[in-house]
XYZ file of C-alpha atoms in Angstrom:
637
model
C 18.022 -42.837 8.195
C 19.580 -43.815 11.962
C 17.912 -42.819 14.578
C 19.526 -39.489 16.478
C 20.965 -39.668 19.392
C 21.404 -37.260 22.514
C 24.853 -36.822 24.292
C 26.427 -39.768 25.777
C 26.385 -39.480 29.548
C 28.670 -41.533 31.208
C 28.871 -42.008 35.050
C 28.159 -38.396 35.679
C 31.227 -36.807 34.926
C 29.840 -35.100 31.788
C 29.173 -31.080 31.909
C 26.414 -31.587 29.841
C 22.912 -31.621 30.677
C 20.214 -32.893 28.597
C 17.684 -30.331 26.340
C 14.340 -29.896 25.306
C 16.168 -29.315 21.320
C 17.854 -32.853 21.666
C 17.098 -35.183 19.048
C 14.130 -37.972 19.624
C 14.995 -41.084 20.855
C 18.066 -40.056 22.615
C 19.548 -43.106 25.110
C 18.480 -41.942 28.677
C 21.037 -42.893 31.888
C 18.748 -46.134 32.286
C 20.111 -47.380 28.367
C 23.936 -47.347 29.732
C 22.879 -49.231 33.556
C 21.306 -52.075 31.413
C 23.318 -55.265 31.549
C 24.954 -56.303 28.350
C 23.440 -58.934 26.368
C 26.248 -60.499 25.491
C 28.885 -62.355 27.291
C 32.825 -61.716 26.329
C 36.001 -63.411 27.440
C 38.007 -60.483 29.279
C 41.310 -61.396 27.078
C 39.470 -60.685 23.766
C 37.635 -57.586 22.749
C 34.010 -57.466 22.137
C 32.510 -56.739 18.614
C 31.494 -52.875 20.005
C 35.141 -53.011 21.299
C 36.827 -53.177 18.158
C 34.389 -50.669 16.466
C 35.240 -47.937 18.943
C 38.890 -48.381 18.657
C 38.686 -48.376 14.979
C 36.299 -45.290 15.023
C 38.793 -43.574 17.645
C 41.854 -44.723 15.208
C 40.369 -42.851 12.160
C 38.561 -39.748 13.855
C 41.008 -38.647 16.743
C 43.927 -37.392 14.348
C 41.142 -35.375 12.219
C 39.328 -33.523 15.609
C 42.417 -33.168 17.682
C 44.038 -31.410 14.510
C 41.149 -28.596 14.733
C 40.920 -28.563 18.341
C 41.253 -24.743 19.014
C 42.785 -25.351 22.683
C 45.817 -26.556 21.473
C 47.447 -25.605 18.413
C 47.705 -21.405 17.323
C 46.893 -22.889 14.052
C 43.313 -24.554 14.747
C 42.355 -21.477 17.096
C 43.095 -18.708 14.197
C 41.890 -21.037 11.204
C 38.335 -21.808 9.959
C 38.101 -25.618 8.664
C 35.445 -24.886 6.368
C 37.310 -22.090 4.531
C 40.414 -23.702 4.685
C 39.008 -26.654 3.444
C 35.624 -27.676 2.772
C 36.820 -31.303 1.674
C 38.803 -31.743 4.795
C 35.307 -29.871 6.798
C 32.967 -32.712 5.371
C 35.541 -35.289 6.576
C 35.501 -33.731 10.042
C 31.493 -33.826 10.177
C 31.825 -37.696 8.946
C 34.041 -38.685 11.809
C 31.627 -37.255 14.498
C 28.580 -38.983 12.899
C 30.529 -41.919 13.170
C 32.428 -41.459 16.631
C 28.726 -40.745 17.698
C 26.939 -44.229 16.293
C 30.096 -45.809 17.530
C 29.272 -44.276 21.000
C 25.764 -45.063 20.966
C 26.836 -48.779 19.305
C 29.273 -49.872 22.505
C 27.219 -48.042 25.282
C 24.861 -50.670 24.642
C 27.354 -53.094 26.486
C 29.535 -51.053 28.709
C 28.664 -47.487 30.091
C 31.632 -47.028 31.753
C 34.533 -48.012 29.854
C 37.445 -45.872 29.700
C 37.408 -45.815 26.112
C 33.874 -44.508 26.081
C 35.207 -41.393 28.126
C 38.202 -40.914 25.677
C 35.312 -41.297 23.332
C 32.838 -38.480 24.988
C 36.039 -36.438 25.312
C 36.683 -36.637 21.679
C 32.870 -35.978 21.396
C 33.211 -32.734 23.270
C 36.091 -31.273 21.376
C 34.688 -32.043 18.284
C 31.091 -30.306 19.129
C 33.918 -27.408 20.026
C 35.399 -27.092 16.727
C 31.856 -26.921 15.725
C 30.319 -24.270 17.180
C 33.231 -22.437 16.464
C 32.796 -22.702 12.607
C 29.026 -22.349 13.349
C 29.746 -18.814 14.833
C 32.532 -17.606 12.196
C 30.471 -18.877 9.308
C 27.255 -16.552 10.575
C 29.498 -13.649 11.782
C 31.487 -13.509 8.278
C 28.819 -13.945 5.910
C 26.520 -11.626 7.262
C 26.655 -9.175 3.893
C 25.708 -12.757 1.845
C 23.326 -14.247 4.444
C 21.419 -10.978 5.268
C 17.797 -11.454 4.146
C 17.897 -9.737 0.726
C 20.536 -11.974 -0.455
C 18.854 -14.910 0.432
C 15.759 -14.351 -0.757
C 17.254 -13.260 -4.488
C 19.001 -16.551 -3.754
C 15.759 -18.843 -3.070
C 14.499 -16.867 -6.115
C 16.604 -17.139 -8.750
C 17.559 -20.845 -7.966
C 14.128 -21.877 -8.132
C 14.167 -20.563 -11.803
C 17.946 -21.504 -13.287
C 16.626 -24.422 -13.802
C 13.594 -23.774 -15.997
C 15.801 -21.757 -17.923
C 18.919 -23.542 -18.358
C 17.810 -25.271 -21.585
C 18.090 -22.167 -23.316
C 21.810 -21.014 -22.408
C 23.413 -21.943 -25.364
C 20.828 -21.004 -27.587
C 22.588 -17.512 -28.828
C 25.627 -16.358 -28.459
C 24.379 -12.993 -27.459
C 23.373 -15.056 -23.969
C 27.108 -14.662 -22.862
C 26.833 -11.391 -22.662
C 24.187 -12.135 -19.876
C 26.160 -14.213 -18.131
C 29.214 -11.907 -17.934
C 27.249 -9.324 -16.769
C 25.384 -11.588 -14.248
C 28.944 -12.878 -13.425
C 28.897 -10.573 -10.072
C 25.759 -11.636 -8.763
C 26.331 -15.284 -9.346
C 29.491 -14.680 -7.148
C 28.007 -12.901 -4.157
C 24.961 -16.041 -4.439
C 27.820 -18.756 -4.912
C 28.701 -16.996 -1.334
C 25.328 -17.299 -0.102
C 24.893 -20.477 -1.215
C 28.188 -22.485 0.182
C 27.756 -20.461 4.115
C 23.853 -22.047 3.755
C 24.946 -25.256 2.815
C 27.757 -25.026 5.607
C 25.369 -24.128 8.230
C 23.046 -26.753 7.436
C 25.925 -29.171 7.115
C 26.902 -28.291 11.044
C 23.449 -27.979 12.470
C 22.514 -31.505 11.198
C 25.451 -33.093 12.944
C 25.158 -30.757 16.119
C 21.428 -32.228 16.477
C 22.185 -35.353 15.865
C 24.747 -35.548 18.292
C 22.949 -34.206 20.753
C 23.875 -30.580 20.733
C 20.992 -28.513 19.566
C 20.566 -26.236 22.535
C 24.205 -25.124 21.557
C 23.618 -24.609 17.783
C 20.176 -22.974 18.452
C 21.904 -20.620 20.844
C 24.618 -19.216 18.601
C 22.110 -19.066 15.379
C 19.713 -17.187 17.460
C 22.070 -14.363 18.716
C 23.503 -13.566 15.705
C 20.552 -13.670 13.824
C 18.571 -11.927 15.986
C 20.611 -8.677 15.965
C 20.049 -8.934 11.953
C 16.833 -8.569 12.532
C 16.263 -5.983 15.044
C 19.192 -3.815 13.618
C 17.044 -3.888 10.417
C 13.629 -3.170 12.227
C 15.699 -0.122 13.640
C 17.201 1.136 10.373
C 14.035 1.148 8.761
C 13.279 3.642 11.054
C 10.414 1.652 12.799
C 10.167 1.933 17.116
C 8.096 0.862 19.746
C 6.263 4.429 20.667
C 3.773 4.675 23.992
C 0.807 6.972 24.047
C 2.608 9.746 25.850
C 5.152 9.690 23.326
C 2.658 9.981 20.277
C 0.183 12.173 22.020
C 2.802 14.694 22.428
C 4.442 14.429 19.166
C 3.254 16.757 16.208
C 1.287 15.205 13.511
C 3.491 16.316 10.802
C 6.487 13.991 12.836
C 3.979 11.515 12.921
C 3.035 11.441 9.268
C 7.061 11.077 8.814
C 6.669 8.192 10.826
C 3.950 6.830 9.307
C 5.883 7.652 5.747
C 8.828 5.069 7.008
C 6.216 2.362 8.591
C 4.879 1.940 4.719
C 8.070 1.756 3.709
C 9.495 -0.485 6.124
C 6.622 -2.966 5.697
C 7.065 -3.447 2.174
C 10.934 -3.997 2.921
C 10.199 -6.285 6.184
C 7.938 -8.563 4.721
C 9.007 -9.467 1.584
C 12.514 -9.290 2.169
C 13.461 -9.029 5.822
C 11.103 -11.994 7.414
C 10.884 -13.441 4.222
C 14.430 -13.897 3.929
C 15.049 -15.081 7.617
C 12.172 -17.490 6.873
C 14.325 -19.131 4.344
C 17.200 -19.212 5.958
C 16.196 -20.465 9.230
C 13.679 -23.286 6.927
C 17.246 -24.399 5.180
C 19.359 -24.679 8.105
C 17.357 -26.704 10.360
C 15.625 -28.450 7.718
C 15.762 -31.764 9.691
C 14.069 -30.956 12.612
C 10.587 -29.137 12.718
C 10.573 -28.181 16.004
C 13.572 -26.020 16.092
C 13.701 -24.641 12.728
C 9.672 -23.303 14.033
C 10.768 -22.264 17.510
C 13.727 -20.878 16.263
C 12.318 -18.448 14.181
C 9.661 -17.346 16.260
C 12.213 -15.961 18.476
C 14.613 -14.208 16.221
C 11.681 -12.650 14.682
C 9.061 -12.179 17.445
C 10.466 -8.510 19.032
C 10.718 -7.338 15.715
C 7.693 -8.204 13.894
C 5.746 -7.102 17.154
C 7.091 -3.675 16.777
C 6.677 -3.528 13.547
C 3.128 -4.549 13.362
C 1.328 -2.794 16.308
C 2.705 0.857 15.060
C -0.467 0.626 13.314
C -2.699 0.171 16.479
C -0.318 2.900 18.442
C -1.513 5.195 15.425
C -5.222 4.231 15.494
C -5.927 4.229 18.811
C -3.799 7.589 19.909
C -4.027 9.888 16.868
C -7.042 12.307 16.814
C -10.102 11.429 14.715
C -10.429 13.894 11.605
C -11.092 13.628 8.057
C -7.557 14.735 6.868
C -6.116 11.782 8.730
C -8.087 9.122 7.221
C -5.810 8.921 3.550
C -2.809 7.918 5.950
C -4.957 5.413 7.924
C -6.164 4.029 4.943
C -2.536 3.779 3.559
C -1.705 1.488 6.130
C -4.617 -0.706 6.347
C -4.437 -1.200 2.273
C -0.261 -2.211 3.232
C -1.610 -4.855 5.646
C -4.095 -6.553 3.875
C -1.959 -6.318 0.658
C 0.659 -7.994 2.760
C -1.577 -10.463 4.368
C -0.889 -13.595 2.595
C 2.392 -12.985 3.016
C 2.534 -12.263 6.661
C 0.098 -15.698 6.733
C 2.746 -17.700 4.983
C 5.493 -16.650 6.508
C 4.713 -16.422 10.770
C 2.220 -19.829 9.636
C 3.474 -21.469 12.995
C 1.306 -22.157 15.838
C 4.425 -20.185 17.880
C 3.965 -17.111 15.593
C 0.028 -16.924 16.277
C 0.445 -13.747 18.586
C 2.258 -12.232 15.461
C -0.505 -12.934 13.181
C -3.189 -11.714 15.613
C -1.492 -8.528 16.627
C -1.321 -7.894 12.718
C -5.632 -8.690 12.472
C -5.829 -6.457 15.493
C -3.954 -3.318 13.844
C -6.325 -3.920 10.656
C -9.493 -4.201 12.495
C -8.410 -0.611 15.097
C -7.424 1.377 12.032
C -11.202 0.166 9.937
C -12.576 1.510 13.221
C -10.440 4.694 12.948
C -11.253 5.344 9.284
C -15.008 4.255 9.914
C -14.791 7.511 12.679
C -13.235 10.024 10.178
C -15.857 9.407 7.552
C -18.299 9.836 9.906
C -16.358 13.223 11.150
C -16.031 14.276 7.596
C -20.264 13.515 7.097
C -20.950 15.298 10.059
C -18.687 18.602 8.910
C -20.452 18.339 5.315
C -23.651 18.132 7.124
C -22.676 21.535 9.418
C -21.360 23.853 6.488
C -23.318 26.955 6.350
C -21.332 29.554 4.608
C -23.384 31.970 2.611
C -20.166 33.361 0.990
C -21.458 33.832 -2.920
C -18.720 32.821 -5.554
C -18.170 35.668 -8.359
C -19.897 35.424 -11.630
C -22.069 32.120 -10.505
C -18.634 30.202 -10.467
C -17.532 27.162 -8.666
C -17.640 26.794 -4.999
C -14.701 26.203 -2.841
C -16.719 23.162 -0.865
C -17.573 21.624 -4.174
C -13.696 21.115 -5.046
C -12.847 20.313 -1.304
C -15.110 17.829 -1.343
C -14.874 15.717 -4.702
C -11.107 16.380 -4.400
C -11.670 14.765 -1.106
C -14.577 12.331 -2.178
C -12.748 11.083 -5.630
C -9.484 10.427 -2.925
C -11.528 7.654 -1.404
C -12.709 6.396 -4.635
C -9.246 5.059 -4.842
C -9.159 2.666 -1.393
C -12.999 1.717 -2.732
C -11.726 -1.920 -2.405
C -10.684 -1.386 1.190
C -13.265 1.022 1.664
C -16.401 -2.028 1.266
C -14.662 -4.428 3.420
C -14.324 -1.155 6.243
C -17.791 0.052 5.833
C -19.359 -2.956 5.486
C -20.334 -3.166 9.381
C -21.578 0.144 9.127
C -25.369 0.915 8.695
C -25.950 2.262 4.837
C -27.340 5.840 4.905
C -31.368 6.359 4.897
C -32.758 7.574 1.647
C -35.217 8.459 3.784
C -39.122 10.087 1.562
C -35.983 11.015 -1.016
C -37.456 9.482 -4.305
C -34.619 7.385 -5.556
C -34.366 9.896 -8.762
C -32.776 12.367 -6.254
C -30.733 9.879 -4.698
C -29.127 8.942 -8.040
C -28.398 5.544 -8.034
C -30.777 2.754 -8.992
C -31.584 0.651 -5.921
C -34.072 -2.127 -5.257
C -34.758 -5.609 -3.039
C -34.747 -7.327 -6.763
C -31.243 -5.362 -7.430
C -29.543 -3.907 -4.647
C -26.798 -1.248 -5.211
C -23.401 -1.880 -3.436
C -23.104 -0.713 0.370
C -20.166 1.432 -0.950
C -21.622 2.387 -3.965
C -24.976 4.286 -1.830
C -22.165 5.408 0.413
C -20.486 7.904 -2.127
C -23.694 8.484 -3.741
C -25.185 9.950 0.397
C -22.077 11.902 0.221
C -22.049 13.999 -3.071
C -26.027 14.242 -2.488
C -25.176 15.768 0.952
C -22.640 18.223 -1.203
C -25.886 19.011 -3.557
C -28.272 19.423 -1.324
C -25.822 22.354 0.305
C -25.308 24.275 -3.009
C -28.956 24.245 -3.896
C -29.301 26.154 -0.560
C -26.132 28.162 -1.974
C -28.001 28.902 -4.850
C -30.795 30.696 -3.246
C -28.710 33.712 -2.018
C -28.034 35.165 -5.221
C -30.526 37.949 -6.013
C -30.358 37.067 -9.749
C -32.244 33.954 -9.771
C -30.441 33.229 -13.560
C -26.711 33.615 -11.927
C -28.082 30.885 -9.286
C -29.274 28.792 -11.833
C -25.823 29.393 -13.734
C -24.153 28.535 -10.389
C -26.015 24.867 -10.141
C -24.901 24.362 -13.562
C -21.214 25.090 -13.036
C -21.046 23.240 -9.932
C -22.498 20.092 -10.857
C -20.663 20.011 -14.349
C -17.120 20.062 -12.472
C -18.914 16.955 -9.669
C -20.174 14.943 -13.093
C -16.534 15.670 -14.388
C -14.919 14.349 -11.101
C -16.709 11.733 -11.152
C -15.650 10.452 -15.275
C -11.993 11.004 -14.618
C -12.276 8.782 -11.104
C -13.185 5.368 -9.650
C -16.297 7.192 -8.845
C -17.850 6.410 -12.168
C -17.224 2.500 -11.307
C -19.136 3.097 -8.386
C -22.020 5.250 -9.235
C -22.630 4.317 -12.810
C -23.649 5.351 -15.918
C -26.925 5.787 -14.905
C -25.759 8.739 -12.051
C -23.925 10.222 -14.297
C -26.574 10.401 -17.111
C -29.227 11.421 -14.514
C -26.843 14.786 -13.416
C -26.116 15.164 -16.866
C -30.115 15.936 -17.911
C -30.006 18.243 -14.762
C -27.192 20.544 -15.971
C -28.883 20.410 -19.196
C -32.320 21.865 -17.120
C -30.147 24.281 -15.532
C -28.004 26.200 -18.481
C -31.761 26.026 -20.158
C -33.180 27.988 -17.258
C -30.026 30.251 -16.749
C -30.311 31.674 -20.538
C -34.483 31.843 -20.644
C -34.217 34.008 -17.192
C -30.895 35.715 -18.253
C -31.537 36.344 -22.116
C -35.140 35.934 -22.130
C -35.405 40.118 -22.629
C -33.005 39.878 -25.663
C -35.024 37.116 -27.353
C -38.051 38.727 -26.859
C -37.005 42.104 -28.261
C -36.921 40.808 -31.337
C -39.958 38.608 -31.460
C -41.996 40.114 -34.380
C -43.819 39.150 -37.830
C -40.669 39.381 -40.078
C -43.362 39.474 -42.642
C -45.199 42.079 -41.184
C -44.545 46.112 -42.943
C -43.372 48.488 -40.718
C -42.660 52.408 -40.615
C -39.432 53.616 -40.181
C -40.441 54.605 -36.598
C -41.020 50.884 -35.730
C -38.407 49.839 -37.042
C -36.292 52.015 -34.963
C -37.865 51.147 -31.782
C -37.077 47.324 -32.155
C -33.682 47.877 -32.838
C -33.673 50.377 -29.503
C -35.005 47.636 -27.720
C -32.555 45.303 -28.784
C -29.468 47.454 -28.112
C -30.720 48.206 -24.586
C -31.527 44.595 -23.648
C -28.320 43.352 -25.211
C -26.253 45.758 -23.569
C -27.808 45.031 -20.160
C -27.550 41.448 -20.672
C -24.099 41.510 -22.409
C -23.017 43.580 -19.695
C -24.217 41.846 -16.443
C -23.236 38.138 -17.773
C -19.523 38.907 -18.930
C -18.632 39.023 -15.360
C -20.249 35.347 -15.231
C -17.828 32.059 -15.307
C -17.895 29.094 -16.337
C -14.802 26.800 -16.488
C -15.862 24.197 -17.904
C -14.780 24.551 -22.292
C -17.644 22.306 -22.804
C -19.969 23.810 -20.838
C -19.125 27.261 -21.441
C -19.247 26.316 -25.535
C -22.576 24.759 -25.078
C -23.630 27.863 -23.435
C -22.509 30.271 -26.432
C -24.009 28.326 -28.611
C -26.756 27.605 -27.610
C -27.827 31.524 -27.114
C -26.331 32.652 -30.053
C -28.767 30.151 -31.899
C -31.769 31.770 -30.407
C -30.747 35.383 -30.908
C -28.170 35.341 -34.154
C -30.321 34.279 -36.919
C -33.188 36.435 -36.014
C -31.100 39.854 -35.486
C -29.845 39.021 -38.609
C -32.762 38.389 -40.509
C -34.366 41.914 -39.152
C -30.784 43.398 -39.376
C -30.737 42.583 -43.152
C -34.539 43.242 -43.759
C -34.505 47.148 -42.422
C -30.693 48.529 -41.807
C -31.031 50.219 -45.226
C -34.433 51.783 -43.977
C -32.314 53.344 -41.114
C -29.180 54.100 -42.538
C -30.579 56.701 -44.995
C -31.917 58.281 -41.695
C -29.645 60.860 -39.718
C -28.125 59.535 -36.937
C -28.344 56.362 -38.097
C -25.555 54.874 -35.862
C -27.008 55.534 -32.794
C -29.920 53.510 -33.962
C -27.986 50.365 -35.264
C -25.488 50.207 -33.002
C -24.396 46.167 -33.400
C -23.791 44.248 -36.846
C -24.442 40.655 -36.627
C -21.015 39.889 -36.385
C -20.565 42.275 -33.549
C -23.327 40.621 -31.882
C -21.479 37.157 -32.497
C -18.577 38.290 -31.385
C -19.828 39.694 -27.963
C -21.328 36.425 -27.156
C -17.930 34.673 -27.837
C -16.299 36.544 -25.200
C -18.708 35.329 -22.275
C -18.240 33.723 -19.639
C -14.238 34.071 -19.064
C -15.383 36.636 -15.942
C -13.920 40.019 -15.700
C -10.787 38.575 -13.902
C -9.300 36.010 -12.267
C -9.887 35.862 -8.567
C -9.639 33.709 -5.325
C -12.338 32.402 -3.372
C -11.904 32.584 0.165
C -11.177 28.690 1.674
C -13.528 28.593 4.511
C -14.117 24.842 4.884
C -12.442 23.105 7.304
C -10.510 20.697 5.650
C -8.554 20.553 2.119
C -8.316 17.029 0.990
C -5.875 18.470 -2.342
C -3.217 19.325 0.505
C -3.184 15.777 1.476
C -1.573 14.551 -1.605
């Protein structure tokens, strides 16, 4: 390839001034004061001479024909859309006016010819930029970043799948229908090739500063037009501290959007673009677009910091936070790949310094949301032993997290894991040793759900019927163990949790029917073997109808939600009280029915009793416990 060359400056008569985007090894003043090497007879032309003329012979007719300040025709008309073949003709002759240039400077700098030849130069470079403007101004709906990138995409891959085109004909039906797209990249395709074309021979002429200049304006606008209609804008801290955090969550809303769009389209796009067009010189094609980009992506990426460091520090806020930092480091690679340059390195850190301000942010609201778990005191009892409002608010909240729990170990990792303190690690719930260490995130979520237990056992100790408390564990720590199956949260605190809460509900619906239906079962604890009069026989069933009504009565206002649980429950007491009231039902009702008033001794059949016990625990009626906690993570969704 031959070398580039700057502009040819001769005397000092040209208007042009050299530039820090002109091509290496450009001739310098001293190249056209050095004496020539050869010697020539005045009467005949030198070698250089005759290539000039011959250069000026072919090329002058072909630039003076598109010089825009002189016909109507060249000043309203675009060479490359006229015509392309006649355009590629045009960038030959200034390659070779410009090696002619270079080629007869070497012996005289200050030959008229080699002003006629600058001259030339000049209007040529004219023509240029002028197709260089209209070719980015007219194909901005085919050069604007999506198209280009489905461009870079899908050329990549016609080629891997060309070999099967003609394979069915059912494949020209794909074709037809892709017939549109192919059109619109055809488009793209010819303006990139164009552009390239022109900022090749621009460069290499010496005219970079001028290419650079045009490329950047227009493309500039692209992006910062875009950056605006994605809704994204530079806010101060006045401006969010005054604004309402449901305008701010809006905002937030479009910055997840807009990310998504700006990075893998947008930049992306641009990246491609400005990679083809000044493919042949590093330098530019890097500086370049640095500065089309730069005010955009800077905006764009410290919204996140603006939201972090300004927005107040509460445990509703943290799902949005966490949106954000789960965009950027999805994102990252990208964002790496694309502002790679050692110009784009502010870019890059100003995206590291809105992850690291919003892990500090989150890191603050888990603490807030700890120390609000920690502070709940209500003593408002839940009807019929049911569920607790803070035991949905917080797994609701709790099984949320579970979902960033990728994120999540990365953002807690600098924090301190929480002290089991004398807890034996059987309370704690998680096995944990120096042989086999649980996961920092993993003793995290385990701290906070035994926080949430530790606060309904004290619950449980303000209902006067120790059974209904008992009932109350049960409920509440079947709908945590349930949470925690249909969640990430089983991932994280294992089978071995789970099991372990499992055996405790178990203790708990064993101890809530021995203290609730222990007078029931006892009633009819007897010698079935045993004879009896007809007066005993009376009293036991007495004793049974009072006990069962009591019982019956007090725990159908009781509730449990849970099928499973609730079934287990039914069963489990009609198993201890069923088969013996039947057996003594069946032994002695005959005894008592040839008695008078025989109905107000046995007042239940077995299947009455059965069918009593099937109707517990559905609660008397529905009702609505009162939200006192401070925070609902289910209104976050």
């Amino acid at each position: 390839m031959a070398p580039r060359i700057g502009k040819i400056e001769i005397c000092s008569c040209s208007p042009k001034s050299s530039s820090k985007y002109d091509a290496p090894n450009s001739p310098s003043t001293s190249l056209f004061s050095s004496p020539s090497r050869f010697s020539f007879s005045p009467s005949r032309p030198s070698f250089s001479d005759s290539v000039l003329n011959r250069t000026l012979e072919m090329a002058e007719p072909m630039i003076t024909k598109w010089n825009p300040d002189t016909t109507t025709y060249a000043k309203v008309t675009s060479l490359f859309y006229e015509n392309r073949s006649e355009a590629k003709s045009f960038i030959k002759s200034v390659y070779n006016l410009q090696k002619a240039m270079l080629f007869h400077s070497t012996e005289s700098s200050k030959s008229d010819k080699l002003v006629r030849a600058q001259s030339l130069m000049q209007v040529a470079v004219k023509r240029l930029q002028k197709e260089f403007y209209q070719i980015l101004s007219m194909n901005r709906a085919h050069l604007d970043p999506e198209s280009i990138t489905t461009v870079s995409s899908r050329t990549s891959t016609r080629s891997s799948l060309s070999e099967y085109e003609d394979e069915e004909d059912d494949d020209r039906i794909v074709v037809v229908a892709g017939e549109s797209i192919s059109e619109v990249e055809d488009v793209s395709n010819v303006a990139m090739a164009d552009l390239r074309l022109i900022a090749e021979c621009m460069i290499s002429s010496g005219y970079a500063k001028e290419c650079v200049k045009i490329y950047k304006v227009i493309r500039k606008s692209i992006i910062d037009e875009a950056i605006y209609r994605l809704g994204v804008e530079k806010l101060s801290s006045s401006q969010v501290h005054k604004m309402d955090w449901e305008v701010f969550e809006m905002k937030i809303k479009d910055w997840l959007r807009a990310v998504d769009v700006a990075v893998k389209t947008l930049f992306n796009g641009e990246r491609i673009l400005c990679d083809h067009v000044f493919l042949s010189n590093d330098s530019i094609r890097e500086s370049c677009f640095t500065e089309i980009s730069k005010d955009g992506a800077m905006i764009l990426f410290s919204f996140p910091e603006t939201v972090a460091k300004n927005s107040k520090k509460s445990p509703e806020k943290v799902f949005r936070l966490l949106h954000m930092y789960t965009s950027i480091v999805e994102h990252w690679p990208d964002i790496e790949a694309i502002f790679s340059c050692d110009s784009e390195s502010s870019i890059r850190s100003q995206v590291l310094t809105s992850h690291d301000k919003l892990g500090e942010s989150i890191r603050s609201g888990l603490t807030e949301f700890e120390a609000i778990l920690q502070k709940e005191n209500t003593k408002t009892l839940v009807a019929g032993g049911g569920i607790h409002h803070l035991t949905i608010d917080v797994m609701d909240y709790v099984t949320l997290l579970a979902d960033y729990s990728n994120v999540l170990s990365d953002i807690l990792a600098e924090s301190p894991p929480p002290s089991k303190g004398s807890l034996p690690e059987s309370y704690f719930g998680i096995a944990d040793s120096d042989e086999s260490p649980a996961p920092a995130i993993s003793l995290r979520f385990a701290w906070l759900i035994l926080i949430l237990l530790c606060k309904l056992d004290a619950k449980a100790k303000h209902y006067k019927d120790v059974a209904l408390a008992y009932l109350f564990l049960a409920n509440n720590l079947r709908y945590i163990v349930v949470k925690v199956r249909s969640s990430n949260l089983k991932y994280l605190l294992g089978e071995n949790w789970i099991s372990n809460q499992e055996e405790k509900i178990k203790k708990f619906a064993l101890n809530y029917q021995r203290l609730g239906w222990s007078r029931v079962i006892e009633s009819l604890q007897h010698d079935p073997n045993a004879s009896m009069d007809t007066q005993q026989v009376k009293e036991i069933f007495r004793r049974f109808n009072s006990s069962f009504e009591e019982a019956h009565r007090k725990h159908s206002m009781c509730v449990v939600d849970d099928s499973n649980l609730r079934d287990d429950l039914k069963v489990s007491i009609a198993e201890k009280i069923l088969p013996r009231y039947k057996e003594f039902y069946n032994k002695h009702r005959d005894t008592i029915v040839r008695e008078r008033y025989s109905a107000h001794v046995v007042r239940f059949s077995p299947e009455d009793v059965e069918h009593q016990l099937s109707d517990l625990f559905f609660g008397p009626i529905e009702f609505e416990s009162c939200l006192s906690f401070e925070f609902s993570p289910s209104r976050l969704r």
